[in-house]
């Protein structure tokens, strides 16, 4: 999401209105159209940077998704269920909980049950963690996702709330929300990202547990199902520039094209369209690539004069009432999984080669990047944080992106220079339009994919730790 100011930086919103969520804390079923042949140097490995340019990865991703996963950990009133989509459900309430919604003032007492994961130690100690989940929340139900970190100095964090989530927004459920002002003097939470406050001290997260609490109305026999709970951890080093990589396989996916800008001024209660809707617009493009979209009944609430009402729908149901925007990353991935047999995760990639592997396997990705206008030829704007979809690579290795910042749908498809795009996406530090040093996302992306996957798709997602 982005807005032009006098320096052509899209940043006239208050500081908390950010689409680059991790960056704010870093400083404290389409067809594959293949064109041409690989132009990678013979000595480079498929999907990897050229030899000698790729440092050891600090990124880890662990998700609990299988029935055997849900049988582990601690069950407090929950039960693991099998079937085509294993998960965890309420077996019997563990207790009741009175919750006063800070956004509506309504207070209600709910039955709840809770599952806590075993402790997981990532291979690389981390300075950041982002939790994401996939869940079904029928009317009158909701979930809370939490993380508790163990530190390299032996200390532990409190249980941090990483999201209060429900797919609905009626009076029978709390509002979807992140939780502000969570900190313990060692780490803090900024919307959806847990981060070490001062990386220079050497403090890192060496292990963590995740916890999900399932809520339903008292006396109800309908509750949520959580299919996936996971976290991405990382300790990407400070860098203004990353090594250039060699191009890999050329391919382009046939992904629908939607502009966020044609929605400018629509639904101010959901942050008003335009530059604020880059994340849900990107989400909608990818969902429709996989053949999922809202029904006509789902869209009855949208003004019939508005084009692409499904984008309005995505904005409404990704909206974070605390953040006051649609850019909460896990809320977008959770929204994606409200569609039939969809899975999703927030993660981070090490290099552009991994993105090429995803595209070659038929999986587009949504990426977050920040830059001034002169750093990305052809964009026509600068931004402190913007989401776009990567849909392909040219024979020369340049990036084919569906950029929702385009003024209209026909101009959404863009080709960006490989070296420029690679750097603005993977770096963790940058200079803004005033020459001040600020942060960048360091390869953050989110992935949407169905349950039914090809062997190649399973392989690449497995390599990234997402499956």
Short mmCIF file of C-alpha atoms in Angstrom, two decimals:
data_model
loop_
_atom_site.label_atom_id
_atom_site.label_comp_id
_atom_site.label_asym_id
_atom_site.label_seq_id
_atom_site.Cartn_x
_atom_site.Cartn_y
_atom_site.Cartn_z
CA UNK A 1 0.00 0.00 0.00
CA UNK A 2 1.35 3.33 -0.91
CA UNK A 3 0.64 7.02 -1.33
CA UNK A 4 2.60 9.66 -3.24
CA UNK A 5 4.01 12.55 -1.27
CA UNK A 6 6.10 15.49 -2.39
CA UNK A 7 9.19 13.23 -2.61
CA UNK A 8 7.27 10.60 -4.63
CA UNK A 9 7.46 8.29 -1.63
CA UNK A 10 4.12 6.60 -0.99
CA UNK A 11 4.10 7.39 2.71
CA UNK A 12 1.62 10.11 3.64
CA UNK A 13 -0.16 7.78 6.05
CA UNK A 14 0.73 7.62 9.75
CA UNK A 15 3.75 5.45 10.48
CA UNK A 16 1.69 2.54 11.78
CA UNK A 17 -0.11 2.30 8.44
CA UNK A 18 2.55 0.12 6.85
CA UNK A 19 2.41 -2.68 4.33
CA UNK A 20 6.02 -3.61 4.98
CA UNK A 21 5.21 -5.12 8.35
CA UNK A 22 8.44 -6.90 9.17
CA UNK A 23 10.53 -3.99 7.97
CA UNK A 24 9.11 -1.73 10.65
CA UNK A 25 10.73 -3.86 13.31
CA UNK A 26 13.88 -4.95 11.49
CA UNK A 27 15.77 -1.90 12.63
CA UNK A 28 14.69 -1.98 16.34
CA UNK A 29 -4.86 -23.37 -11.59
CA UNK A 30 -3.19 -21.60 -14.43
CA UNK A 31 -0.95 -22.97 -17.15
CA UNK A 32 2.78 -22.43 -17.29
CA UNK A 33 3.79 -20.78 -20.57
CA UNK A 34 7.46 -21.61 -20.98
CA UNK A 35 9.52 -19.58 -23.40
CA UNK A 36 13.07 -20.17 -24.53
CA UNK A 37 15.68 -22.26 -22.81
CA UNK A 38 17.62 -21.72 -19.60
CA UNK A 39 20.39 -19.16 -19.89
CA UNK A 40 22.01 -20.00 -16.57
CA UNK A 41 25.77 -20.47 -16.51
CA UNK A 42 26.64 -24.14 -16.71
CA UNK A 43 28.26 -24.15 -13.27
CA UNK A 44 25.21 -22.78 -11.45
CA UNK A 45 22.66 -25.07 -9.83
CA UNK A 46 18.98 -24.88 -10.88
CA UNK A 47 17.07 -22.39 -8.78
CA UNK A 48 20.20 -21.09 -7.04
CA UNK A 49 22.47 -18.11 -7.29
CA UNK A 50 25.80 -18.40 -9.04
CA UNK A 51 28.54 -20.24 -7.10
CA UNK A 52 30.19 -18.32 -4.30
CA UNK A 53 27.43 -15.68 -4.02
CA UNK A 54 24.95 -17.38 -1.71
CA UNK A 55 25.49 -17.28 2.02
CA UNK A 56 24.17 -19.95 4.37
CA UNK A 57 20.47 -19.53 4.98
CA UNK A 58 19.18 -18.14 8.26
CA UNK A 59 15.56 -18.76 7.26
CA UNK A 60 13.57 -21.55 8.84
CA UNK A 61 9.93 -22.54 8.40
CA UNK A 62 8.12 -25.07 10.58
CA UNK A 63 4.42 -25.83 10.23
CA UNK A 64 2.14 -28.30 11.95
CA UNK A 65 -0.27 -29.65 9.33
CA UNK A 66 -0.37 -33.46 9.34
CA UNK A 67 -2.43 -35.67 11.64
CA UNK A 68 0.77 -36.89 13.27
CA UNK A 69 1.65 -33.24 13.99
CA UNK A 70 -1.65 -32.59 15.74
CA UNK A 71 -1.21 -35.71 17.85
CA UNK A 72 1.88 -34.13 19.41
CA UNK A 73 2.05 -31.18 21.76
CA UNK A 74 -0.40 -30.43 24.54
CA UNK A 75 -4.15 -30.75 24.13
CA UNK A 76 -6.40 -28.81 26.48
CA UNK A 77 -9.85 -29.82 25.31
CA UNK A 78 -8.79 -30.24 21.68
CA UNK A 79 -8.68 -33.32 19.48
CA UNK A 80 -6.72 -34.15 16.34
CA UNK A 81 -8.90 -35.12 13.38
CA UNK A 82 -7.95 -37.04 10.25
CA UNK A 83 -9.41 -36.99 6.77
CA UNK A 84 -8.50 -35.15 3.60
CA UNK A 85 -7.43 -32.16 5.66
CA UNK A 86 -6.16 -33.06 9.14
CA UNK A 87 -6.53 -30.50 11.87
CA UNK A 88 -7.38 -29.78 15.46
CA UNK A 89 -10.91 -29.14 16.80
CA UNK A 90 -12.69 -28.66 20.11
CA UNK A 91 -13.37 -32.03 21.73
CA UNK A 92 -14.83 -30.51 24.88
CA UNK A 93 -14.39 -27.02 26.33
CA UNK A 94 -11.38 -26.56 28.58
CA UNK A 95 -12.99 -23.50 30.15
CA UNK A 96 -14.69 -20.20 29.44
CA UNK A 97 -13.20 -16.82 28.59
CA UNK A 98 -14.74 -13.35 28.78
CA UNK A 99 -13.50 -11.21 25.90
CA UNK A 100 -14.30 -7.53 25.47
CA UNK A 101 -13.80 -6.50 21.87
CA UNK A 102 -11.67 -3.33 21.88
CA UNK A 103 -13.14 -2.28 18.54
CA UNK A 104 -16.84 -2.68 19.31
CA UNK A 105 -16.99 -2.60 23.11
CA UNK A 106 -19.04 -5.80 23.10
CA UNK A 107 -18.22 -8.33 25.80
CA UNK A 108 -19.09 -12.00 25.55
CA UNK A 109 -18.10 -15.17 27.34
CA UNK A 110 -16.87 -17.96 25.11
CA UNK A 111 -16.06 -21.62 25.49
CA UNK A 112 -12.52 -22.46 24.49
CA UNK A 113 -10.04 -25.27 23.98
CA UNK A 114 -6.34 -24.96 23.25
CA UNK A 115 -3.49 -26.76 21.51
CA UNK A 116 0.18 -26.00 22.20
CA UNK A 117 2.95 -27.22 19.92
CA UNK A 118 6.08 -28.99 21.09
CA UNK A 119 9.09 -26.71 21.39
CA UNK A 120 10.84 -26.24 18.06
CA UNK A 121 14.46 -25.09 17.68
CA UNK A 122 15.19 -23.57 14.26
CA UNK A 123 18.50 -24.51 12.69
CA UNK A 124 19.60 -20.87 12.76
CA UNK A 125 18.87 -18.68 15.82
CA UNK A 126 16.45 -15.95 14.79
CA UNK A 127 15.92 -12.24 15.23
CA UNK A 128 12.42 -12.30 13.68
CA UNK A 129 9.43 -14.62 13.60
CA UNK A 130 6.13 -14.42 11.72
CA UNK A 131 3.31 -16.82 12.57
CA UNK A 132 0.66 -17.83 10.03
CA UNK A 133 -2.29 -20.20 10.14
CA UNK A 134 -4.99 -21.84 8.02
CA UNK A 135 -8.35 -22.32 9.67
CA UNK A 136 -12.09 -22.75 9.16
CA UNK A 137 -14.11 -20.49 11.47
CA UNK A 138 -17.87 -21.04 11.05
CA UNK A 139 -20.23 -18.30 12.18
CA UNK A 140 -19.89 -17.57 15.86
CA UNK A 141 -16.34 -18.95 16.14
CA UNK A 142 -12.82 -17.51 16.17
CA UNK A 143 -9.22 -18.34 17.04
CA UNK A 144 -6.20 -16.75 18.70
CA UNK A 145 -2.66 -17.61 17.50
CA UNK A 146 0.28 -17.09 19.87
CA UNK A 147 4.03 -17.63 20.13
CA UNK A 148 6.36 -17.94 23.10
CA UNK A 149 10.07 -17.54 22.38
CA UNK A 150 13.07 -18.95 24.20
CA UNK A 151 16.11 -16.66 24.10
CA UNK A 152 19.80 -17.36 23.72
CA UNK A 153 20.37 -15.93 27.23
CA UNK A 154 18.02 -18.53 28.71
CA UNK A 155 15.05 -16.22 29.12
CA UNK A 156 11.58 -16.67 27.67
CA UNK A 157 9.04 -14.26 26.29
CA UNK A 158 5.43 -14.04 27.39
CA UNK A 159 2.81 -15.61 25.19
CA UNK A 160 2.49 -13.03 22.44
CA UNK A 161 -0.79 -12.80 20.53
CA UNK A 162 0.03 -12.87 16.81
CA UNK A 163 -3.55 -12.56 15.66
CA UNK A 164 -7.18 -12.81 16.67
CA UNK A 165 -8.80 -14.22 13.57
CA UNK A 166 -12.21 -15.03 12.20
CA UNK A 167 -13.31 -15.20 8.59
CA UNK A 168 -16.49 -13.25 9.36
CA UNK A 169 -17.17 -9.76 10.66
CA UNK A 170 -20.71 -9.96 12.03
CA UNK A 171 -21.95 -9.18 15.51
CA UNK A 172 -21.54 -12.82 16.50
CA UNK A 173 -17.72 -12.69 16.50
CA UNK A 174 -14.98 -10.31 17.63
CA UNK A 175 -13.30 -8.13 15.04
CA UNK A 176 -10.16 -9.49 13.36
CA UNK A 177 -7.27 -7.79 15.06
CA UNK A 178 -3.60 -7.65 15.81
CA UNK A 179 -2.56 -6.58 19.31
CA UNK A 180 -0.38 -3.55 19.99
CA UNK A 181 2.06 -2.81 22.84
CA UNK A 182 3.36 -6.35 23.34
CA UNK A 183 6.96 -6.36 24.57
CA UNK A 184 9.16 -7.69 27.35
CA UNK A 185 12.35 -5.62 27.09
CA UNK A 186 14.03 -8.17 24.81
CA UNK A 187 11.53 -8.55 21.97
CA UNK A 188 8.39 -6.82 20.81
CA UNK A 189 5.56 -7.43 18.37
CA UNK A 190 4.80 -5.04 15.53
CA UNK A 191 1.40 -6.02 14.12
CA UNK A 192 2.32 -9.52 12.92
CA UNK A 193 6.09 -9.74 13.45
CA UNK A 194 8.00 -10.69 16.58
CA UNK A 195 11.47 -9.14 16.56
CA UNK A 196 14.50 -8.84 18.80
CA UNK A 197 14.66 -5.22 19.94
CA UNK A 198 18.43 -4.81 19.56
CA UNK A 199 20.17 -7.30 17.29
CA UNK A 200 23.55 -5.81 18.16
CA UNK A 201 23.34 -7.33 21.66
CA UNK A 202 23.57 -10.80 20.10
CA UNK A 203 20.28 -11.91 21.66
CA UNK A 204 18.42 -14.35 19.44
CA UNK A 205 15.40 -16.63 19.53
CA UNK A 206 16.73 -20.18 19.82
CA UNK A 207 13.41 -22.00 20.21
CA UNK A 208 9.69 -21.34 20.30
CA UNK A 209 6.30 -22.86 20.92
CA UNK A 210 3.11 -21.97 19.11
CA UNK A 211 -0.33 -22.03 20.62
CA UNK A 212 -3.78 -21.77 19.11
CA UNK A 213 -6.97 -21.26 21.12
CA UNK A 214 -10.29 -22.18 19.55
CA UNK A 215 -13.42 -20.28 20.69
CA UNK A 216 -17.13 -20.91 20.24
CA UNK A 217 -20.36 -19.60 21.75
CA UNK A 218 -21.33 -21.27 25.03
CA UNK A 219 -23.47 -24.33 24.46
CA UNK A 220 -22.67 -24.47 20.76
CA UNK A 221 -21.66 -27.71 19.05
CA UNK A 222 -19.97 -25.82 16.17
CA UNK A 223 -16.36 -24.81 16.53
CA UNK A 224 -13.34 -23.84 14.47
CA UNK A 225 -10.95 -26.23 12.75
CA UNK A 226 -7.27 -25.29 12.52
CA UNK A 227 -5.54 -27.04 9.62
CA UNK A 228 -2.17 -25.37 9.76
CA UNK A 229 -0.12 -23.46 12.31
CA UNK A 230 3.44 -22.46 11.55
CA UNK A 231 6.16 -19.86 11.86
CA UNK A 232 8.90 -18.44 9.70
CA UNK A 233 12.05 -17.50 11.61
CA UNK A 234 15.02 -15.63 10.20
CA UNK A 235 18.12 -13.62 10.97
CA UNK A 236 18.85 -11.99 7.64
CA UNK A 237 22.00 -9.84 7.95
CA UNK A 238 21.91 -6.10 7.41
CA UNK A 239 22.60 -5.38 3.75
CA UNK A 240 22.01 -2.56 1.31
CA UNK A 241 22.84 -4.81 -1.62
CA UNK A 242 22.72 -8.51 -2.42
CA UNK A 243 24.92 -10.39 -4.92
CA UNK A 244 23.62 -10.56 -8.47
CA UNK A 245 22.31 -13.96 -9.50
CA UNK A 246 22.35 -15.79 -12.82
CA UNK A 247 19.01 -16.14 -14.66
CA UNK A 248 17.29 -19.49 -14.58
CA UNK A 249 14.38 -20.98 -16.50
CA UNK A 250 12.11 -18.58 -18.40
CA UNK A 251 8.41 -19.11 -17.69
CA UNK A 252 5.28 -17.04 -17.21
CA UNK A 253 2.05 -17.99 -15.46
CA UNK A 254 -1.35 -16.85 -16.68
CA UNK A 255 -2.44 -14.90 -13.63
CA UNK A 256 -5.44 -12.53 -13.71
CA UNK A 257 -4.58 -8.83 -13.58
CA UNK A 258 -6.25 -6.42 -11.18
CA UNK A 259 -5.43 -2.81 -10.36
CA UNK A 260 -5.79 -1.51 -6.83
CA UNK A 261 -5.98 2.07 -8.13
CA UNK A 262 -9.39 1.70 -9.77
CA UNK A 263 -10.75 1.21 -6.23
CA UNK A 264 -9.40 4.48 -4.87
CA UNK A 265 -11.92 6.03 -2.48
CA UNK A 266 -14.06 2.91 -2.17
CA UNK A 267 -15.05 1.63 1.27
CA UNK A 268 -13.17 3.98 3.62
CA UNK A 269 -14.17 1.69 6.47
CA UNK A 270 -11.73 -0.81 4.92
CA UNK A 271 -9.02 1.78 4.33
CA UNK A 272 -10.38 3.33 1.18
CA UNK A 273 -9.04 1.33 -1.75
CA UNK A 274 -6.28 2.51 -4.04
CA UNK A 275 -2.78 2.37 -2.59
CA UNK A 276 -4.11 0.78 0.62
CA UNK A 277 -5.26 -2.37 -1.15
CA UNK A 278 -2.09 -3.80 -2.71
CA UNK A 279 -2.15 -6.87 -0.50
CA UNK A 280 -5.77 -7.99 -1.00
CA UNK A 281 -5.57 -7.13 -4.70
CA UNK A 282 -2.50 -9.33 -5.04
CA UNK A 283 -4.23 -12.03 -3.01
CA UNK A 284 -7.23 -11.97 -5.30
CA UNK A 285 -5.08 -12.33 -8.41
CA UNK A 286 -3.38 -15.43 -7.03
CA UNK A 287 -6.60 -16.99 -5.74
CA UNK A 288 -8.21 -16.66 -9.15
CA UNK A 289 -5.13 -18.18 -10.75
CA UNK A 290 -5.96 -21.26 -8.68
CA UNK A 291 -9.62 -21.06 -9.75
CA UNK A 292 -11.04 -19.67 -6.51
CA UNK A 293 -13.19 -16.56 -6.18
CA UNK A 294 -16.19 -15.31 -4.18
CA UNK A 295 -19.68 -16.38 -5.20
CA UNK A 296 -22.32 -13.96 -6.48
CA UNK A 297 -23.97 -14.23 -3.06
CA UNK A 298 -20.68 -13.32 -1.36
CA UNK A 299 -20.54 -10.13 -3.43
CA UNK A 300 -24.10 -8.92 -2.93
CA UNK A 301 -22.91 -6.30 -0.42
CA UNK A 302 -20.61 -4.60 -2.97
CA UNK A 303 -21.82 -1.51 -4.82
CA UNK A 304 -22.84 -2.79 -8.29
CA UNK A 305 -21.20 0.24 -9.88
CA UNK A 306 -17.75 -0.94 -8.74
CA UNK A 307 -15.58 -2.97 -11.09
CA UNK A 308 -13.87 -6.13 -9.81
CA UNK A 309 -16.05 -6.49 -6.70
CA UNK A 310 -14.01 -9.51 -5.65
CA UNK A 311 -11.15 -7.14 -4.80
CA UNK A 312 -13.48 -5.20 -2.49
CA UNK A 313 -14.44 -8.51 -0.90
CA UNK A 314 -10.79 -9.45 -0.32
CA UNK A 315 -10.12 -6.06 1.29
CA UNK A 316 -13.07 -6.38 3.65
CA UNK A 317 -12.12 -9.85 4.83
CA UNK A 318 -8.40 -9.19 5.28
CA UNK A 319 -8.97 -5.94 7.19
CA UNK A 320 -7.18 -5.71 10.57
CA UNK A 321 -9.15 -3.44 12.87
CA UNK A 322 -6.15 -2.55 15.01
CA UNK A 323 -3.75 -1.92 12.16
CA UNK A 324 -6.62 -0.20 10.35
CA UNK A 325 -5.59 -1.66 7.04
CA UNK A 326 -5.51 -4.72 4.80
CA UNK A 327 -1.73 -5.28 4.90
CA UNK A 328 -1.48 -7.76 7.76
CA UNK A 329 0.40 -10.60 6.09
CA UNK A 330 -1.02 -13.60 8.03
CA UNK A 331 -4.52 -12.15 7.71
CA UNK A 332 -4.11 -12.32 3.94
CA UNK A 333 -2.86 -15.90 4.01
CA UNK A 334 -5.66 -16.87 6.39
CA UNK A 335 -8.18 -15.26 4.04
CA UNK A 336 -6.82 -17.29 1.13
CA UNK A 337 -7.59 -20.51 2.99
CA UNK A 338 -11.25 -19.63 3.40
CA UNK A 339 -11.52 -20.89 -0.18
CA UNK A 340 -11.94 -24.56 -0.97
CA UNK A 341 -8.83 -26.67 -0.37
CA UNK A 342 -6.42 -23.72 -0.34
CA UNK A 343 -3.29 -23.56 1.78
CA UNK A 344 -1.09 -20.54 2.46
CA UNK A 345 1.94 -19.41 4.43
CA UNK A 346 4.03 -16.33 5.08
CA UNK A 347 7.72 -17.07 4.58
CA UNK A 348 10.98 -15.57 3.37
CA UNK A 349 13.17 -16.63 0.45
CA UNK A 350 16.95 -16.51 0.35
CA UNK A 351 17.40 -15.63 -3.29
CA UNK A 352 15.74 -15.07 -6.63
CA UNK A 353 16.55 -18.61 -7.71
CA UNK A 354 14.01 -19.93 -5.23
CA UNK A 355 11.37 -17.68 -6.78
CA UNK A 356 12.32 -19.05 -10.20
CA UNK A 357 11.87 -22.59 -8.91
CA UNK A 358 8.38 -21.70 -7.68
CA UNK A 359 7.38 -20.15 -11.00
CA UNK A 360 8.78 -23.10 -12.96
CA UNK A 361 6.66 -25.39 -10.79
CA UNK A 362 3.55 -23.30 -11.49
CA UNK A 363 3.34 -21.42 -8.17
CA UNK A 364 3.15 -17.60 -8.31
CA UNK A 365 4.18 -15.64 -5.23
CA UNK A 366 3.32 -12.36 -3.54
CA UNK A 367 6.36 -10.30 -2.58
CA UNK A 368 6.94 -7.22 -0.43
CA UNK A 369 9.46 -4.57 -1.44
CA UNK A 370 10.28 -0.90 -0.80
CA UNK A 371 12.16 1.52 -3.02
CA UNK A 372 12.42 5.05 -4.34
CA UNK A 373 11.24 5.64 -7.90
CA UNK A 374 14.73 5.77 -9.43
CA UNK A 375 15.55 2.28 -8.12
CA UNK A 376 12.97 0.43 -10.24
CA UNK A 377 12.71 1.46 -13.87
CA UNK A 378 9.19 1.38 -15.24
CA UNK A 379 7.38 1.42 -11.90
CA UNK A 380 6.64 5.13 -11.97
CA UNK A 381 6.41 5.40 -8.20
CA UNK A 382 8.36 4.93 -5.00
CA UNK A 383 7.08 3.20 -1.90
CA UNK A 384 8.04 2.43 1.70
CA UNK A 385 6.15 -0.85 1.30
CA UNK A 386 4.19 -2.48 -1.50
CA UNK A 387 2.94 -5.95 -2.44
CA UNK A 388 2.99 -7.28 -5.97
CA UNK A 389 2.78 -10.72 -7.55
CA UNK A 390 5.66 -12.41 -9.33
CA UNK A 391 4.19 -14.34 -12.25
CA UNK A 392 7.20 -15.11 -14.45
CA UNK A 393 10.73 -14.59 -15.72
CA UNK A 394 11.79 -13.58 -19.22
CA UNK A 395 14.53 -15.42 -21.18
CA UNK A 396 16.91 -12.69 -19.98
CA UNK A 397 15.92 -13.37 -16.37
CA UNK A 398 13.91 -10.19 -15.86
CA UNK A 399 10.91 -10.30 -13.55
CA UNK A 400 7.37 -10.42 -14.89
CA UNK A 401 5.15 -8.95 -12.19
CA UNK A 402 1.46 -8.28 -11.90
CA UNK A 403 1.84 -4.94 -10.14
CA UNK A 404 -1.48 -3.78 -8.66
CA UNK A 405 -0.16 -0.20 -8.43
CA UNK A 406 -0.87 0.17 -12.15
CA UNK A 407 -3.58 2.70 -13.04
CA UNK A 408 -5.83 0.11 -14.71
CA UNK A 409 -6.09 -3.63 -15.26
CA UNK A 410 -4.53 -3.77 -18.75
CA UNK A 411 -1.32 -2.11 -17.51
CA UNK A 412 -0.88 -4.37 -14.45
CA UNK A 413 1.61 -6.66 -16.20
CA UNK A 414 5.10 -5.20 -15.88
CA UNK A 415 8.58 -6.41 -16.73
CA UNK A 416 11.17 -5.19 -14.21
CA UNK A 417 14.94 -5.41 -14.60
CA UNK A 418 16.28 -8.43 -12.78
CA UNK A 419 19.14 -6.72 -10.98
CA UNK A 420 17.03 -3.82 -9.76
CA UNK A 421 14.11 -5.94 -8.61
CA UNK A 422 16.30 -8.58 -6.98
CA UNK A 423 18.02 -5.98 -4.84
CA UNK A 424 14.95 -4.04 -3.69
CA UNK A 425 13.26 -7.28 -2.64
CA UNK A 426 16.14 -9.04 -0.87
CA UNK A 427 17.93 -6.19 0.89
CA UNK A 428 17.24 -5.33 4.52
CA UNK A 429 18.47 -1.71 4.46
CA UNK A 430 17.86 1.13 2.01
CA UNK A 431 18.03 4.89 1.60
CA UNK A 432 14.71 6.69 1.39
CA UNK A 433 13.97 9.69 -0.82
CA UNK A 434 15.57 12.00 1.77
CA UNK A 435 18.74 9.92 1.92
CA UNK A 436 17.94 8.53 5.36
CA UNK A 437 18.70 4.90 6.17
CA UNK A 438 15.60 2.83 6.73
CA UNK A 439 14.66 -0.83 6.67
CA UNK A 440 13.50 -3.23 3.96
CA UNK A 441 11.87 -6.65 4.03
CA UNK A 442 14.70 -8.99 3.06
CA UNK A 443 12.82 -11.43 0.83
CA UNK A 444 9.46 -11.73 2.58
CA UNK A 445 6.71 -13.30 0.51
CA UNK A 446 3.56 -15.30 0.87
CA UNK A 447 2.56 -18.42 -0.96
CA UNK A 448 -0.90 -19.72 -1.84
CA UNK A 449 -1.31 -23.28 -3.12
CA UNK A 450 -4.05 -25.94 -3.21
CA UNK A 451 -4.12 -29.29 -1.46
CA UNK A 452 -3.83 -31.09 -4.79
CA UNK A 453 -0.25 -30.49 -5.93
CA UNK A 454 2.04 -31.94 -8.55
CA UNK A 455 5.19 -33.77 -7.51
CA UNK A 456 7.30 -30.81 -8.66
CA UNK A 457 5.20 -28.38 -6.64
CA UNK A 458 5.49 -30.55 -3.55
CA UNK A 459 9.23 -30.77 -4.05
CA UNK A 460 9.84 -27.03 -4.26
CA UNK A 461 7.52 -26.24 -1.35
CA UNK A 462 9.27 -28.95 0.62
CA UNK A 463 12.65 -27.40 -0.14
CA UNK A 464 11.36 -24.15 1.36
CA UNK A 465 10.09 -25.93 4.47
CA UNK A 466 6.51 -24.90 3.72
CA UNK A 467 5.31 -28.50 3.25
#
